[in-house]
PDB file of C-alpha atoms in Angstrom:
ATOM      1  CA  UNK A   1     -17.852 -29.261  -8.110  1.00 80.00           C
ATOM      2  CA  UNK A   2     -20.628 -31.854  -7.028  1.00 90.00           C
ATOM      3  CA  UNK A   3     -20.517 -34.851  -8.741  1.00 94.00           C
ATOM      4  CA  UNK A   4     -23.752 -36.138  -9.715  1.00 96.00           C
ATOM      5  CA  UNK A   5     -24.346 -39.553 -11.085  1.00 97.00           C
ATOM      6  CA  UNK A   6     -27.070 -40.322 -13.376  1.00 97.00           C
ATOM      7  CA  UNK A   7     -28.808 -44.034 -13.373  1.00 97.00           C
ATOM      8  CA  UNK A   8     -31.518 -43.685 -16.212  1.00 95.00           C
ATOM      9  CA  UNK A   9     -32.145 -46.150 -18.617  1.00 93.00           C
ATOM     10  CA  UNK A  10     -34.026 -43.295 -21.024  1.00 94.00           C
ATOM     11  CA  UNK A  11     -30.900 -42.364 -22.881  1.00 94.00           C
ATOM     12  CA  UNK A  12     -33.032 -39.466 -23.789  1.00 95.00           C
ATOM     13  CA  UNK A  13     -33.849 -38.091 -20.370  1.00 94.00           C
ATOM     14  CA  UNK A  14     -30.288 -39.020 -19.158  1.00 95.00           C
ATOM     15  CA  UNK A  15     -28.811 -36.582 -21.339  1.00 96.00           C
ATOM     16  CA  UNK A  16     -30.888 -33.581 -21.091  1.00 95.00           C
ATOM     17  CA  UNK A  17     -30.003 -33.903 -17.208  1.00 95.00           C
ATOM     18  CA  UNK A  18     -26.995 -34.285 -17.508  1.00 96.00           C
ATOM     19  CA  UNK A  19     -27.016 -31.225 -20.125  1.00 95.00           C
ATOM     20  CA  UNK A  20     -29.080 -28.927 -17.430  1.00 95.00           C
ATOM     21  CA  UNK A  21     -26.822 -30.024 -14.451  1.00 95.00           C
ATOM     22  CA  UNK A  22     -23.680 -29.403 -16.315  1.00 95.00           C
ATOM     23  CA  UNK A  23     -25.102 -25.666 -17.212  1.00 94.00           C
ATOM     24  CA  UNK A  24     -25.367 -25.383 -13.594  1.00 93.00           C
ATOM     25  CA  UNK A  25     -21.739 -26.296 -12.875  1.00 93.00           C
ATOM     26  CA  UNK A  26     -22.266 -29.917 -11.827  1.00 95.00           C
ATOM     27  CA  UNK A  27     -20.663 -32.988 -12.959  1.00 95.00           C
ATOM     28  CA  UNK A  28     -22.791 -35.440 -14.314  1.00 96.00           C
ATOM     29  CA  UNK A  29     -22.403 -38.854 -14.863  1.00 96.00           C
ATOM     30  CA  UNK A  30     -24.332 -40.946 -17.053  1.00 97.00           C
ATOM     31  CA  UNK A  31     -24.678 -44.834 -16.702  1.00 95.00           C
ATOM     32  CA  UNK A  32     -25.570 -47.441 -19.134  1.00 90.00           C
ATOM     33  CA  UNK A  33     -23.961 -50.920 -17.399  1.00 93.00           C
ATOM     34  CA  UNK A  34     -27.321 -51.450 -15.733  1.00 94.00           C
ATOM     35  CA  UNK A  35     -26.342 -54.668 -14.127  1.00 93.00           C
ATOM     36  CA  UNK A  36     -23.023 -53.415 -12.445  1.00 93.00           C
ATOM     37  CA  UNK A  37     -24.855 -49.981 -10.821  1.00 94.00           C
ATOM     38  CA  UNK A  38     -22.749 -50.780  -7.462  1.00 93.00           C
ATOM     39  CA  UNK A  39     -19.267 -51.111  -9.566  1.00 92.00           C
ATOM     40  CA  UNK A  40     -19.959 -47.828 -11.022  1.00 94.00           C
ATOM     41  CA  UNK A  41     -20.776 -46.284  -8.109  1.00 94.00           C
ATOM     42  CA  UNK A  42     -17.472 -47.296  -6.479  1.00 89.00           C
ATOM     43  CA  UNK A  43     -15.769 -45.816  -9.540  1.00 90.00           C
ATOM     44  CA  UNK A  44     -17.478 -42.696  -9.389  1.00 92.00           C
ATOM     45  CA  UNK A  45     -17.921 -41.911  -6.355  1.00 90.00           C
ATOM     46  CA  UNK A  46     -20.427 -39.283  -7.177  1.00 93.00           C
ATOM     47  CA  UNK A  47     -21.819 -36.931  -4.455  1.00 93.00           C
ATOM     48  CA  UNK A  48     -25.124 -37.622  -5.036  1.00 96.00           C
ATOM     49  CA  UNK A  49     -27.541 -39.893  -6.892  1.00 97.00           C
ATOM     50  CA  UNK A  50     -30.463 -39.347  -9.153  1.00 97.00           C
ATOM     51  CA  UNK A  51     -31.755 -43.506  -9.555  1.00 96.00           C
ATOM     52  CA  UNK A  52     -34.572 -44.419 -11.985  1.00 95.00           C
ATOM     53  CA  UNK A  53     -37.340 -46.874 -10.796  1.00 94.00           C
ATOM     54  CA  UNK A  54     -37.679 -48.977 -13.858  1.00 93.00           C
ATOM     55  CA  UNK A  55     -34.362 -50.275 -14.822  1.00 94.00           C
ATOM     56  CA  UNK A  56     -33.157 -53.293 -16.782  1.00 91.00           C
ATOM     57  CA  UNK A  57     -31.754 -56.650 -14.764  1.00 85.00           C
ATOM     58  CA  UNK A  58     -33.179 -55.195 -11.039  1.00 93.00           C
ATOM     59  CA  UNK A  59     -35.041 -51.894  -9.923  1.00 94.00           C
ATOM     60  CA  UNK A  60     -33.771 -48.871  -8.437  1.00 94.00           C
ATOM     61  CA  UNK A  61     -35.315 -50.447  -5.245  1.00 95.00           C
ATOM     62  CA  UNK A  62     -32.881 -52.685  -4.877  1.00 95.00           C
ATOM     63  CA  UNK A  63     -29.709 -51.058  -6.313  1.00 95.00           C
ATOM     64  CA  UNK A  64     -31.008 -47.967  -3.855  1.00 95.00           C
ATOM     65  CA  UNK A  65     -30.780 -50.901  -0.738  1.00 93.00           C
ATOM     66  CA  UNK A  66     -27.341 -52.019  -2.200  1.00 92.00           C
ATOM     67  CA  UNK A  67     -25.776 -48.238  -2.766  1.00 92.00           C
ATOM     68  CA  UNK A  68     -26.659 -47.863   0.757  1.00 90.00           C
ATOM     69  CA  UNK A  69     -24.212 -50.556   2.221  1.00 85.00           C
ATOM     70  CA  UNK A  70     -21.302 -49.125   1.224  1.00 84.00           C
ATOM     71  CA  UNK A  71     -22.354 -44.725   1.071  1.00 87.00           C
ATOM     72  CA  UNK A  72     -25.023 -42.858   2.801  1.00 86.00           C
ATOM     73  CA  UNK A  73     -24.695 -40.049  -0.251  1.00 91.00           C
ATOM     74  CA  UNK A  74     -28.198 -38.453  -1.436  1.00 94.00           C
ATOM     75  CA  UNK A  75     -29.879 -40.607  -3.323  1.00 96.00           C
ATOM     76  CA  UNK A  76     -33.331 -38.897  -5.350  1.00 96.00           C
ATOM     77  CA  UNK A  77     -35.482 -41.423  -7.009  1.00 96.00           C
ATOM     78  CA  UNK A  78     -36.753 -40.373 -10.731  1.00 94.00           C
ATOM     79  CA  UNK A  79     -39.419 -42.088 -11.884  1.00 91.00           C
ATOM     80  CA  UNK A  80     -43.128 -42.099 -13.867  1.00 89.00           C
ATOM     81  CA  UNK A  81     -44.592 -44.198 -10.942  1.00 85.00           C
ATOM     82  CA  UNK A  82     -46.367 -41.563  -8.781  1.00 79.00           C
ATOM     83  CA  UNK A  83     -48.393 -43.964  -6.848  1.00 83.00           C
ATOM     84  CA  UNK A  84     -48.200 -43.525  -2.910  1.00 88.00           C
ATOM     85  CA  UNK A  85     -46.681 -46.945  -2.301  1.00 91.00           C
ATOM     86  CA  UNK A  86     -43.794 -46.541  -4.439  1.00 89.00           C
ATOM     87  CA  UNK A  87     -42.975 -43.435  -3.104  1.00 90.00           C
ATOM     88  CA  UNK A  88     -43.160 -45.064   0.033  1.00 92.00           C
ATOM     89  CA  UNK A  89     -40.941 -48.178  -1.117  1.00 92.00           C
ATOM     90  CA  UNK A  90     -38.275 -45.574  -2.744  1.00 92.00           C
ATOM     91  CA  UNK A  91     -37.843 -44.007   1.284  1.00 91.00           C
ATOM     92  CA  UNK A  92     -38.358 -47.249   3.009  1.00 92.00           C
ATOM     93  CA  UNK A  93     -35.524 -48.431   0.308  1.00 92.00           C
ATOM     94  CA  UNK A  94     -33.090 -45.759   1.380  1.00 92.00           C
ATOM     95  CA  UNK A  95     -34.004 -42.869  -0.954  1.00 94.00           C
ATOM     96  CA  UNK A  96     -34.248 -39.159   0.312  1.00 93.00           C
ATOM     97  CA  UNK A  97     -36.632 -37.782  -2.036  1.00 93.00           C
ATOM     98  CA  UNK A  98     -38.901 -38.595  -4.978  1.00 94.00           C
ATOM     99  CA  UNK A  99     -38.954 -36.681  -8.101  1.00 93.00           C
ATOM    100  CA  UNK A 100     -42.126 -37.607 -10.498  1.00 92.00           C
ATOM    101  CA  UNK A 101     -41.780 -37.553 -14.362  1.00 89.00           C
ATOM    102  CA  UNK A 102     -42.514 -35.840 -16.198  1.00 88.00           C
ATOM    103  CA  UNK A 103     -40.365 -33.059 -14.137  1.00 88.00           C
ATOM    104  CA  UNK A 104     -39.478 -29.633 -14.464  1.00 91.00           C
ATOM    105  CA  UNK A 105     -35.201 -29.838 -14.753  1.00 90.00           C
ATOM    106  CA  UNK A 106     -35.475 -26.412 -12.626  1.00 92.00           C
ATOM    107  CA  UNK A 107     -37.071 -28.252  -9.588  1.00 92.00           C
ATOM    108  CA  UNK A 108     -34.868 -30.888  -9.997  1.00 94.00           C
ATOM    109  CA  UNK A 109     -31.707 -28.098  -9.778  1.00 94.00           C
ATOM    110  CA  UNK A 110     -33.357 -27.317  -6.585  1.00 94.00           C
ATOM    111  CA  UNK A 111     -34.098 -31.099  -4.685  1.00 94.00           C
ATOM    112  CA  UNK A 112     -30.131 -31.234  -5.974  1.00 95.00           C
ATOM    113  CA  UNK A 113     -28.880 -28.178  -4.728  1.00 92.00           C
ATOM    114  CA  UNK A 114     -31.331 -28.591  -1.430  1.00 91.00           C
ATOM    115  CA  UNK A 115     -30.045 -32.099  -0.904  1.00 92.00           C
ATOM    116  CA  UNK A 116     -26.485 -31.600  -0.965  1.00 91.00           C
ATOM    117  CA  UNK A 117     -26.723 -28.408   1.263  1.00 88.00           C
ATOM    118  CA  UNK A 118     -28.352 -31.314   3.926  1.00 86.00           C
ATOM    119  CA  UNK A 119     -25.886 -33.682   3.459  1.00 85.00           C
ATOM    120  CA  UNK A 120     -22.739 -31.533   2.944  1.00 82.00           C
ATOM    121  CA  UNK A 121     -22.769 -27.883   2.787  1.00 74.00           C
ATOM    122  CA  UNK A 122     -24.780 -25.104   5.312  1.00 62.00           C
ATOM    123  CA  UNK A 123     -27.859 -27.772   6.336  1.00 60.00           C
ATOM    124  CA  UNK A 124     -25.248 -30.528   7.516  1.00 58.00           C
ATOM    125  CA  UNK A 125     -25.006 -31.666  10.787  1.00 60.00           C
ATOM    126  CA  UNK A 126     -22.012 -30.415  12.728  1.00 56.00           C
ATOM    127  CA  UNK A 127     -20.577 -33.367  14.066  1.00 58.00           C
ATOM    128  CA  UNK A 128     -16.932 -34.388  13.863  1.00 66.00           C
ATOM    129  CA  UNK A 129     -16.416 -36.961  11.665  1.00 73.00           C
ATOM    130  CA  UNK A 130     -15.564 -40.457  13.460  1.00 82.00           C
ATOM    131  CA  UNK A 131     -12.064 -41.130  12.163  1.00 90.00           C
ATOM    132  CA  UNK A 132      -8.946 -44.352  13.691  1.00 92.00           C
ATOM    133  CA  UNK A 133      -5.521 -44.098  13.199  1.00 92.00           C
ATOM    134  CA  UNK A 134      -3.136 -46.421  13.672  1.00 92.00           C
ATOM    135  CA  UNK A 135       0.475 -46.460  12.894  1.00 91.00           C
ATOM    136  CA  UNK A 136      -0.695 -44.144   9.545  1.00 91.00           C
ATOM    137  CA  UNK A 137      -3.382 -46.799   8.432  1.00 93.00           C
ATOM    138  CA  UNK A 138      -7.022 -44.132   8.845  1.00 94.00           C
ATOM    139  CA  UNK A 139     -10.315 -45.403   8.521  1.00 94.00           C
ATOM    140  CA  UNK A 140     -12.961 -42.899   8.133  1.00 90.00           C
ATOM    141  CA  UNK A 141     -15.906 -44.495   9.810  1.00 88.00           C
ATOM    142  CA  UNK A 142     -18.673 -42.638   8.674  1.00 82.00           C
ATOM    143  CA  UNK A 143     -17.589 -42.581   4.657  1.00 83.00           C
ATOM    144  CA  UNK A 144     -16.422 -46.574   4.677  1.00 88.00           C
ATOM    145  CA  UNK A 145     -13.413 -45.849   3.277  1.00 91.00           C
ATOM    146  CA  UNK A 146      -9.980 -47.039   4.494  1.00 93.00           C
ATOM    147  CA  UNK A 147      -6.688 -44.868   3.973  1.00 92.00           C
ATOM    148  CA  UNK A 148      -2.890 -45.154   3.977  1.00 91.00           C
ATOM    149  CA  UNK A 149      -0.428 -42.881   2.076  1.00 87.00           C
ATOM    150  CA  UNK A 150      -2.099 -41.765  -1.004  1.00 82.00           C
ATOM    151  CA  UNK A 151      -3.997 -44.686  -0.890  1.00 88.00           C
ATOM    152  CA  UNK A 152      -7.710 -45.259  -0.606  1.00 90.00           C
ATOM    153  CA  UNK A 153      -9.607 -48.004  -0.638  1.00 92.00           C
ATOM    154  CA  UNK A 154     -13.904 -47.778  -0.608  1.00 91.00           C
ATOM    155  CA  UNK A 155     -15.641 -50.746   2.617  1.00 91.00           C
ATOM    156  CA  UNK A 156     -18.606 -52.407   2.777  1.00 88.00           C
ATOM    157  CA  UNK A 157     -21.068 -51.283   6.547  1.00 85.00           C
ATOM    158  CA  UNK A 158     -19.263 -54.353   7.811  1.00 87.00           C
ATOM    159  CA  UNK A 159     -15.673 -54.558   6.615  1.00 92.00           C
ATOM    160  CA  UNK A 160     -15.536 -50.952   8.387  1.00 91.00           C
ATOM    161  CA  UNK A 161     -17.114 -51.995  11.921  1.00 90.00           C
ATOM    162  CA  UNK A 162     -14.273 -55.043  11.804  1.00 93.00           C
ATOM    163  CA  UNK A 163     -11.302 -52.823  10.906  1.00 94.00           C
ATOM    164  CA  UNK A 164     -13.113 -50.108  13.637  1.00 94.00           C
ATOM    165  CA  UNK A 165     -12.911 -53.228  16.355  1.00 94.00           C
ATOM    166  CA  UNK A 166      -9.448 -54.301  15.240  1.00 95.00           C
ATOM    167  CA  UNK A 167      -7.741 -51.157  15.363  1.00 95.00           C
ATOM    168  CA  UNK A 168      -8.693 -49.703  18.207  1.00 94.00           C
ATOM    169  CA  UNK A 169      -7.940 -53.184  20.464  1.00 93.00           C
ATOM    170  CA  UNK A 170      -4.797 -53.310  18.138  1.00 91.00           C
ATOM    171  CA  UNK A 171      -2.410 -55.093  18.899  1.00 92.00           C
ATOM    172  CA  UNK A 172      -4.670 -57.282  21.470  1.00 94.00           C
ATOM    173  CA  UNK A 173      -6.529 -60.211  20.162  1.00 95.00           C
ATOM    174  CA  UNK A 174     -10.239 -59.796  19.630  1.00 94.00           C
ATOM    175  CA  UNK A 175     -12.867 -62.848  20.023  1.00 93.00           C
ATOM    176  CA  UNK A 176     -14.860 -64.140  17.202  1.00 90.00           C
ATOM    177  CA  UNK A 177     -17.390 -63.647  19.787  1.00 89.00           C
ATOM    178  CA  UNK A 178     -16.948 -59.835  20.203  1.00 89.00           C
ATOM    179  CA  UNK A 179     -16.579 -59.439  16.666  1.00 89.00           C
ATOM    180  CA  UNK A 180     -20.221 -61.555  15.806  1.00 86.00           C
ATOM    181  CA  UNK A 181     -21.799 -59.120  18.244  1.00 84.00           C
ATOM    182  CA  UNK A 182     -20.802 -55.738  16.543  1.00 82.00           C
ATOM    183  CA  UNK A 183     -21.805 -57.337  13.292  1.00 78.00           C
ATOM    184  CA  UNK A 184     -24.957 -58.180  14.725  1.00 72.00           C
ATOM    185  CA  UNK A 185     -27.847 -57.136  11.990  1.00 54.00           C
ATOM    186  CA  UNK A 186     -31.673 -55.678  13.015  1.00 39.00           C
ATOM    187  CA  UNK A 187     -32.811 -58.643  10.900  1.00 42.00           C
ATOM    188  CA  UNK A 188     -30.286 -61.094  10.791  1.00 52.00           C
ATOM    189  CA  UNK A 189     -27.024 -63.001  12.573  1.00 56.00           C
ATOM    190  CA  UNK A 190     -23.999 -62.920  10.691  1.00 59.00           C
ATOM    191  CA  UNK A 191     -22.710 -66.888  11.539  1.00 63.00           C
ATOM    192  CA  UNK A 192     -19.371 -67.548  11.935  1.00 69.00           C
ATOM    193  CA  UNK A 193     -18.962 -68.679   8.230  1.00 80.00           C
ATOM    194  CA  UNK A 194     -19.846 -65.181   7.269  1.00 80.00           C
ATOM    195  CA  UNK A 195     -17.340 -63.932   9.829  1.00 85.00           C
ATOM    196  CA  UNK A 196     -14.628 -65.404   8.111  1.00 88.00           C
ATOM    197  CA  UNK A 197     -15.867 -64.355   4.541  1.00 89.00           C
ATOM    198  CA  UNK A 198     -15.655 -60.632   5.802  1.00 89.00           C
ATOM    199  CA  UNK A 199     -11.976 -61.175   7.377  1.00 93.00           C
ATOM    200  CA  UNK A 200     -10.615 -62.250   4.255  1.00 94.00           C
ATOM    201  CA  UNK A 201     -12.206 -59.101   2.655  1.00 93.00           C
ATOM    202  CA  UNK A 202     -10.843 -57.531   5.056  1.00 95.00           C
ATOM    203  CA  UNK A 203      -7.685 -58.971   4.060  1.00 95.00           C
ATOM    204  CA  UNK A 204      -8.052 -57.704   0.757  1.00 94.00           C
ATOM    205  CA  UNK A 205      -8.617 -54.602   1.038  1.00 94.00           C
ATOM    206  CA  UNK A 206      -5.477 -54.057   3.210  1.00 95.00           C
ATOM    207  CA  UNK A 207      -3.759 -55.875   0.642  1.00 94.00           C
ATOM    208  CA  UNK A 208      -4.788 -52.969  -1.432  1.00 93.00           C
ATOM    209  CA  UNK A 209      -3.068 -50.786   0.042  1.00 93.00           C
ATOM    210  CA  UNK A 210       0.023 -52.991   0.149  1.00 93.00           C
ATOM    211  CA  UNK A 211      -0.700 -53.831   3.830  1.00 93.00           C
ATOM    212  CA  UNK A 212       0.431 -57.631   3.965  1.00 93.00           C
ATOM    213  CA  UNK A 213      -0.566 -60.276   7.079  1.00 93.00           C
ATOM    214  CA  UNK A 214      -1.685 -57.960   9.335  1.00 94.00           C
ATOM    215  CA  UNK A 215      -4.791 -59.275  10.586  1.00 95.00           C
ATOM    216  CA  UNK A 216      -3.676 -63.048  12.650  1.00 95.00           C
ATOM    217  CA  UNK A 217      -6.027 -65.911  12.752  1.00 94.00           C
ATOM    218  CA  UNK A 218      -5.897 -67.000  16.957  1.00 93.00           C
ATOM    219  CA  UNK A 219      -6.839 -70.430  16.670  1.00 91.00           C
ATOM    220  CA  UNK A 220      -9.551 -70.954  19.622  1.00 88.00           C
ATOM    221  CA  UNK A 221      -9.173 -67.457  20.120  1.00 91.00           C
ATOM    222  CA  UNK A 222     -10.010 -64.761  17.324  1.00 93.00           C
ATOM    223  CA  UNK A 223      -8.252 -61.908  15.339  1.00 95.00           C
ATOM    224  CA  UNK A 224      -5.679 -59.734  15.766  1.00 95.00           C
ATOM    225  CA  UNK A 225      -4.407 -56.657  13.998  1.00 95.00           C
ATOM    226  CA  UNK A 226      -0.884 -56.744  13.984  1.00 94.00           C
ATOM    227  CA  UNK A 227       0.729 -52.874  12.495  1.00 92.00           C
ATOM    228  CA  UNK A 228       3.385 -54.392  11.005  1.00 91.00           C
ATOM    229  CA  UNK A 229       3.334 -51.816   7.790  1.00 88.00           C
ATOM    230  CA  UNK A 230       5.836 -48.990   7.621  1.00 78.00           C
ATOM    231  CA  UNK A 231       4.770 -45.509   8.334  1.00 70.00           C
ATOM    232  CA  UNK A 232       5.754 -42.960   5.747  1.00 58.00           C
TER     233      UNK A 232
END
């Protein structure tokens, strides 16, 4: 069952999709914590997204750009703004599609189902999905998400590409150097200040997972990943 999750801030139109989709045998979510959309999103985990324009606090514009650093899900805008530029802003944003209100809840069963079959189902891509193991600690590269026992733990684009670069050199010592360059942005340099702010996040997340002083500061040097958890 598809998970869909709902961002509307029409509590009217939020239920009659999530009415429709449910008749169709999906799961829909409905938000109302307009000013947390990324905390929900984590806790959902939905499969795909149907994101209003207008929305209290900050647009769909810009929770669209901040969904996308941590999933690459469907995301379909919804929204009374037909004009060509903001269609244009919602793809340039990170959306895949644009639905216009007022909408017909059968075509919007269809940019669903046609959306998922793209991402998921007979449309995907066949392409093996980049996965690291180490000593029972997975990352799943693609999905940002970071695994041990039953354990799972949701990244951010750059907390997965250092955890990618520390395990595989594991248990060698990596240079801040190195590790600056594979965070290197289109638009921007991640300093070394912002190196060490995704490290301890790093941390963090491995602490989630009950994965203690693994990752060793080298003074002058860099970062290590030390396996030091037990295997189950």
């Amino acid at each position: 069952m598809a998970k869909i999750l709902i961002i509307e801030d029409d509590p009217k139109i939020a239920l009659l999709l999530q009415n429709h989709l449910e008749k169709y045998g999906y799961k829909a979510v409905i938000t109302e914590q307009f000013d947390a959309v990324t905390e929900v999103f984590k806790l959902v985990l939905p499969d795909l997204v149907l994101l209003d324009i207008n929305l209290p606090s900050f647009d769909g514009f810009y929770w669209c750009r901040q969904i996308r650093q941590i999933s690459t899900c469907p995301i379909l805008f919804i929204s009374a703004r037909s004009g060509e530029m903001d269609q244009v802003m919602a793809l340039e944003n990170g959306g895949d599609d644009f639905i216009t209100k007022p909408f017909a809840y059968e075509v919007v069963t269809a940019k669903i189902r046609s959306s998922l079959r793209r991402a998921y189902g007979a449309y995907a891509p066949k392409v093996k999905e980049r996965v690291v193991e180490l000593n029972g600690l997975t990352l799943y590269v693609e999905r940002m998400e970071l695994g041990k026992d039953k354990g799972l733990v949701s990244l951010t684009k750059k907390e997965a590409v250092l955890l990618e670069v520390l395990m595989k050199r594991s248990p060698r010592v990596v240079a801040r150097e190195v590790l600056l360059e594979k965070l290197w942005d289109d638009q921007s340099f991640i300093d070394e200040n912002t190196l060490n702010v995704n490290v301890t996040r790093v941390r963090k997340k491995l602490q989630d997972l009950s994965i203690e002083d693994a990752i060793e500061t080298i003074r002058g040097a860099g970062y290590r990943l030390v396996p030091n958890w037990e295997t189950s």
